[in-house]
GROMACS .gro file of C-alpha atoms in nm:
model
  264
    1MET     CA    1  21.227   4.411  13.133
    2ILE     CA    2  21.344   4.094  13.026
    3ASN     CA    3  21.551   4.186  12.657
    4ASN     CA    4  21.320   4.035  12.391
    5SER     CA    5  21.607   3.798  12.258
    6PHE     CA    6  21.534   3.587  12.560
    7GLU     CA    7  21.221   3.285  12.512
    8PHE     CA    8  21.119   3.019  12.629
    9SER     CA    9  20.974   2.708  12.497
   10SER     CA   10  20.695   2.530  12.463
   11ASP     CA   11  20.871   2.205  12.429
   12ASP     CA   12  21.024   2.167  12.853
   13ASP     CA   13  21.201   1.800  12.753
   14SER     CA   14  20.962   1.637  13.053
   15ASP     CA   15  21.057   1.329  12.966
   16VAL     CA   16  21.388   1.458  13.148
   17SER     CA   17  21.428   1.436  13.491
   18PRO     CA   18  21.592   1.782  13.720
   19HIS     CA   19  21.789   1.432  13.888
   20ASP     CA   20  21.927   1.387  13.563
   21MET     CA   21  22.144   1.707  13.520
   22GLU     CA   22  22.287   1.669  13.951
   23GLY     CA   23  22.622   1.632  13.944
   24ASN     CA   24  22.652   1.752  13.585
   25SER     CA   25  22.913   2.051  13.583
   26SER     CA   26  22.870   2.148  13.180
   27ASP     CA   27  22.531   2.133  13.210
   28LEU     CA   28  22.483   2.394  13.471
   29GLU     CA   29  22.701   2.624  13.362
   30TYR     CA   30  22.656   2.639  12.999
   31GLY     CA   31  22.295   2.654  13.150
   32ALA     CA   32  22.410   2.950  13.360
   33ARG     CA   33  22.428   3.196  13.133
   34ASP     CA   34  22.170   3.288  12.924
   35MET     CA   35  22.297   3.368  12.496
   36ASN     CA   36  22.515   3.627  12.566
   37GLY     CA   37  22.725   3.539  12.778
   38LEU     CA   38  22.595   3.734  13.083
   39SER     CA   39  22.550   3.480  13.458
   40LEU     CA   40  22.252   3.374  13.506
   41ASN     CA   41  22.238   3.501  13.942
   42SER     CA   42  22.375   3.863  13.842
   43TYR     CA   43  22.113   3.911  13.563
   44SER     CA   44  21.838   3.801  13.755
   45SER     CA   45  22.016   4.031  14.141
   46GLY     CA   46  21.998   4.260  13.828
   47LEU     CA   47  21.594   4.211  13.760
   48GLN     CA   48  21.496   4.189  14.167
   49ALA     CA   49  21.627   4.511  14.157
   50GLN     CA   50  21.455   4.714  13.893
   51LEU     CA   51  21.162   4.513  13.925
   52GLN     CA   52  21.210   4.691  14.383
   53ARG     CA   53  21.260   5.046  14.183
   54ASP     CA   54  20.898   4.924  13.972
   55LEU     CA   55  20.747   4.920  14.220
   56ASP     CA   56  20.885   5.171  14.503
   57ARG     CA   57  20.760   5.430  14.234
   58GLN     CA   58  20.424   5.316  14.148
   59HIS     CA   59  20.416   5.298  14.501
   60LEU     CA   60  20.511   5.677  14.549
   61LEU     CA   61  20.273   5.752  14.283
   62SER     CA   62  19.973   5.622  14.412
   63ASP     CA   63  19.974   5.868  14.713
   64ARG     CA   64  19.985   6.130  14.512
   65PRO     CA   65  19.649   6.238  14.246
   66ARG     CA   66  19.783   6.155  13.887
   67ALA     CA   67  19.725   6.415  13.742
   68GLY     CA   68  19.921   6.706  13.994
   69VAL     CA   69  20.225   6.492  13.985
   70TYR     CA   70  20.274   6.379  13.606
   71GLU     CA   71  20.237   6.748  13.561
   72ASN     CA   72  20.436   6.888  13.765
   73VAL     CA   73  20.716   6.613  13.641
   74ILE     CA   74  20.659   6.731  13.307
   75SER     CA   75  20.699   7.090  13.358
   76GLU     CA   76  20.921   7.062  13.626
   77GLY     CA   77  21.156   6.774  13.557
   78VAL     CA   78  21.173   6.545  13.931
   79GLU     CA   79  21.116   6.854  14.143
   80GLY     CA   80  20.793   6.887  14.016
   81ILE     CA   81  20.717   6.571  14.292
   82GLU     CA   82  20.897   6.797  14.591
   83HIS     CA   83  20.711   7.058  14.485
   84GLN     CA   84  20.348   6.874  14.465
   85GLU     CA   85  20.429   6.784  14.821
   86ARG     CA   86  20.526   7.129  14.944
   87TYR     CA   87  20.201   7.296  14.757
   88GLU     CA   88  19.965   6.997  14.967
   89ARG     CA   89  20.120   7.106  15.347
   90LEU     CA   90  20.043   7.412  15.243
   91LEU     CA   91  19.663   7.402  15.113
   92ARG     CA   92  19.613   7.201  15.397
   93ARG     CA   93  19.780   7.494  15.637
   94ALA     CA   94  19.508   7.720  15.441
   95GLN     CA   95  19.247   7.563  15.465
   96VAL     CA   96  19.238   7.524  15.885
   97GLU     CA   97  19.447   7.800  15.991
   98ASP     CA   98  19.285   8.170  16.037
   99LEU     CA   99  19.343   8.411  15.751
  100SER     CA  100  19.148   8.657  15.866
  101GLU     CA  101  19.398   8.909  15.888
  102VAL     CA  102  19.549   8.828  15.525
  103SER     CA  103  19.101   8.838  15.392
  104GLY     CA  104  18.958   9.136  15.577
  105ILE     CA  105  19.225   9.399  15.386
  106GLY     CA  106  19.003   9.341  15.072
  107CYS     CA  107  19.361   9.319  14.795
  108LEU     CA  108  19.256   9.001  14.721
  109TYR     CA  109  18.882   8.843  14.547
  110GLN     CA  110  18.688   8.752  14.271
  111SER     CA  111  18.498   8.941  14.119
  112GLY     CA  112  18.327   8.798  13.798
  113VAL     CA  113  18.394   8.647  13.497
  114ASP     CA  114  18.588   8.826  13.169
  115ARG     CA  115  18.351   8.826  12.826
  116LEU     CA  116  18.510   8.379  12.805
  117GLY     CA  117  18.287   8.266  13.117
  118ARG     CA  118  18.713   8.277  13.302
  119PRO     CA  119  18.686   8.445  13.682
  120VAL     CA  120  18.846   8.719  13.729
  121ILE     CA  121  19.062   8.735  13.994
  122VAL     CA  122  19.133   9.177  14.137
  123PHE     CA  123  19.438   9.230  14.325
  124CYS     CA  124  19.455   9.577  14.460
  125GLY     CA  125  19.800   9.697  14.509
  126LYS     CA  126  19.781  10.022  14.756
  127TRP     CA  127  19.583   9.735  14.961
  128PHE     CA  128  19.822   9.570  15.024
  129PRO     CA  129  20.050   9.630  15.282
  130ALA     CA  130  20.336   9.423  15.195
  131GLN     CA  131  20.656   9.579  15.475
  132ASN     CA  132  20.387   9.551  15.871
  133ILE     CA  133  20.186   9.213  15.738
  134ASP     CA  134  20.310   8.814  15.710
  135LEU     CA  135  20.364   8.756  15.406
  136GLU     CA  136  20.301   8.344  15.500
  137LYS     CA  137  19.936   8.440  15.606
  138ALA     CA  138  19.905   8.586  15.299
  139LEU     CA  139  20.085   8.301  15.055
  140LEU     CA  140  19.780   8.113  15.260
  141TYR     CA  141  19.545   8.345  15.168
  142LEU     CA  142  19.645   8.318  14.802
  143ILE     CA  143  19.636   7.971  14.784
  144LYS     CA  144  19.284   7.955  14.977
  145LEU     CA  145  19.197   8.177  14.723
  146LEU     CA  146  19.310   8.077  14.377
  147ASP     CA  147  19.308   7.695  14.394
  148PRO     CA  148  18.945   7.562  14.343
  149ILE     CA  149  18.925   7.821  14.005
  150VAL     CA  150  19.292   7.736  13.918
  151LYS     CA  151  19.124   7.440  13.798
  152GLY     CA  152  19.003   7.573  13.503
  153ASP     CA  153  19.140   7.907  13.280
  154TYR     CA  154  19.071   8.226  13.530
  155VAL     CA  155  19.289   8.606  13.381
  156ILE     CA  156  19.355   8.885  13.725
  157SER     CA  157  19.383   9.239  13.634
  158TYR     CA  158  19.641   9.388  13.906
  159PHE     CA  159  19.543   9.772  14.024
  160HIS     CA  160  19.954   9.935  14.001
  161THR     CA  161  19.677  10.276  14.137
  162LEU     CA  162  19.888  10.467  14.317
  163THR     CA  163  20.115  10.244  14.460
  164SER     CA  164  20.409  10.281  14.681
  165THR     CA  165  20.681  10.183  14.825
  166SER     CA  166  20.498  10.076  15.070
  167ASN     CA  167  20.316   9.836  14.922
  168TYR     CA  168  20.559   9.683  14.700
  169PRO     CA  169  20.723   9.300  14.797
  170SER     CA  170  21.050   9.170  14.775
  171LEU     CA  171  21.185   8.998  14.484
  172HIS     CA  172  21.254   8.694  14.706
  173TRP     CA  173  20.918   8.651  14.781
  174LEU     CA  174  20.725   8.695  14.523
  175ARG     CA  175  21.014   8.393  14.313
  176GLU     CA  176  20.856   8.262  14.619
  177VAL     CA  177  20.594   8.211  14.547
  178TYR     CA  178  20.611   8.166  14.168
  179SER     CA  179  20.815   7.862  14.253
  180VAL     CA  180  20.552   7.717  14.503
  181LEU     CA  181  20.286   7.761  14.287
  182PRO     CA  182  20.262   7.465  14.079
  183TYR     CA  183  20.217   7.387  13.734
  184LYS     CA  184  19.832   7.407  13.696
  185TYR     CA  185  19.836   7.846  13.780
  186LYS     CA  186  20.064   7.916  13.511
  187LYS     CA  187  19.934   7.650  13.302
  188ASN     CA  188  19.521   7.769  13.290
  189LEU     CA  189  19.615   8.126  13.356
  190LYS     CA  190  19.554   8.336  13.011
  191ALA     CA  191  19.579   8.676  13.087
  192PHE     CA  192  19.763   8.927  13.359
  193TYR     CA  193  19.658   9.251  13.324
  194ILE     CA  194  19.805   9.543  13.472
  195VAL     CA  195  19.617   9.865  13.494
  196HIS     CA  196  19.780  10.188  13.575
  197PRO     CA  197  20.108  10.104  13.626
  198THR     CA  198  20.442  10.285  13.573
  199PHE     CA  199  20.774  10.266  13.472
  200TRP     CA  200  20.926  10.154  13.812
  201THR     CA  201  20.617   9.874  13.742
  202LYS     CA  202  20.706   9.814  13.286
  203MET     CA  203  21.067   9.730  13.439
  204MET     CA  204  21.027   9.448  13.704
  205THR     CA  205  20.698   9.338  13.465
  206TRP     CA  206  20.987   9.268  13.197
  207TRP     CA  207  21.311   9.152  13.373
  208PHE     CA  208  21.017   8.874  13.635
  209THR     CA  209  20.890   8.802  13.270
  210THR     CA  210  21.203   8.819  13.158
  211PHE     CA  211  21.404   8.577  13.438
  212MET     CA  212  21.209   8.454  13.731
  213ALA     CA  213  20.901   8.410  13.468
  214PRO     CA  214  20.930   8.321  13.142
  215ALA     CA  215  20.634   8.096  13.096
  216ILE     CA  216  20.345   8.399  13.149
  217LYS     CA  217  20.565   8.673  12.949
  218ALA     CA  218  20.354   8.662  12.639
  219LYS     CA  219  20.066   8.706  12.932
  220VAL     CA  220  20.136   9.016  13.027
  221HIS     CA  221  19.966   9.359  12.940
  222SER     CA  222  20.004   9.650  13.077
  223LEU     CA  223  19.691   9.901  13.027
  224PRO     CA  224  19.713  10.267  13.073
  225GLY     CA  225  19.310  10.319  13.189
  226VAL     CA  226  19.011  10.086  13.269
  227GLU     CA  227  18.901  10.132  13.031
  228HIS     CA  228  19.038   9.921  12.814
  229LEU     CA  229  19.002   9.648  13.033
  230TYR     CA  230  18.613   9.609  12.891
  231SER     CA  231  18.686   9.449  12.593
  232ALA     CA  232  18.837   9.089  12.819
  233ILE     CA  233  18.593   9.206  13.110
  234THR     CA  234  18.250   9.382  13.091
  235LYS     CA  235  18.146   9.619  13.312
  236ASP     CA  236  17.925   9.525  13.567
  237GLN     CA  237  18.132   9.231  13.604
  238LEU     CA  238  18.431   9.384  13.730
  239GLU     CA  239  18.394   9.498  14.059
  240ILE     CA  240  18.677   9.802  14.167
  241PRO     CA  241  18.696  10.016  14.440
  242ALA     CA  242  18.614  10.443  14.435
  243TYR     CA  243  18.896  10.557  14.433
  244ILE     CA  244  19.035  10.306  14.081
  245THR     CA  245  18.782  10.483  13.914
  246GLU     CA  246  18.843  10.867  14.053
  247TYR     CA  247  19.163  10.832  13.955
  248ASP     CA  248  19.039  10.677  13.596
  249MET     CA  249  18.877  10.982  13.579
  250ALA     CA  250  19.104  11.180  13.694
  251THR     CA  251  19.412  11.082  13.480
  252ASN     CA  252  19.241  10.956  13.133
  253GLY     CA  253  18.945  11.199  13.164
  254LEU     CA  254  18.543  10.968  13.077
  255HIS     CA  255  18.497  10.744  12.830
  256TYR     CA  256  18.828  10.759  12.654
  257PHE     CA  257  18.813  10.440  12.517
  258ASN     CA  258  18.610  10.233  12.280
  259PRO     CA  259  18.585   9.901  12.390
  260VAL     CA  260  18.591   9.608  12.028
  261PRO     CA  261  18.544   9.265  12.244
  262THR     CA  262  18.798   9.026  12.202
  263ALA     CA  263  18.881   8.659  12.160
  264SER     CA  264  19.142   8.608  12.422
   0.00000   0.00000   0.00000
């Protein structure tokens, strides 16, 4: 940028011919210096280089949706642009590839809205065959389902009911998923409910949200039974498999919780 102290005068001595300066080395030498004693040629070169960098950056950003890029840069630094590019590639794949292998399992789906009108995403841990599924396709299906939803506020209900070690994906994969998903997923997630957690689940949740996903730590809530969800989600908006309600009744009994609607 041009220094503010470098000003152009309106009195340009127009009566002086440009040819009058030819052969006047002292005038040329003086004219080649600004008030700080810097070479005008080097100043011009530096200015051109800066302008070119600005143009290159503008061209780079113009090819992407501004909101997504800016949010990523703010939240993750310069790596946000690379993450956005990677996510957009995965989103394009998710829209064209056959993901029926994953969608047919029924472990991940939208189930109505909560008391504040926010979409509820249900994930049934028991139905997720982590050891016998293409995890890349699982990620693509997750992106295909959630991308149009996470543009606004949303909540997730994860049911850990009757899961086993065969349902647990590796921490490496979970970290990969978390790093791929852009800022809007974390920002617009308002609550993550874990129903029927075990000691292992609580420990892993603490570790994951402390060291890998601190941005969502305050949004995670462990609930001992389904009816605890009714404070945030009405019963008619929560569609869950029968095995979950049967386990819940066998473990907690009938009507063990009187929900009080809250605004969170």
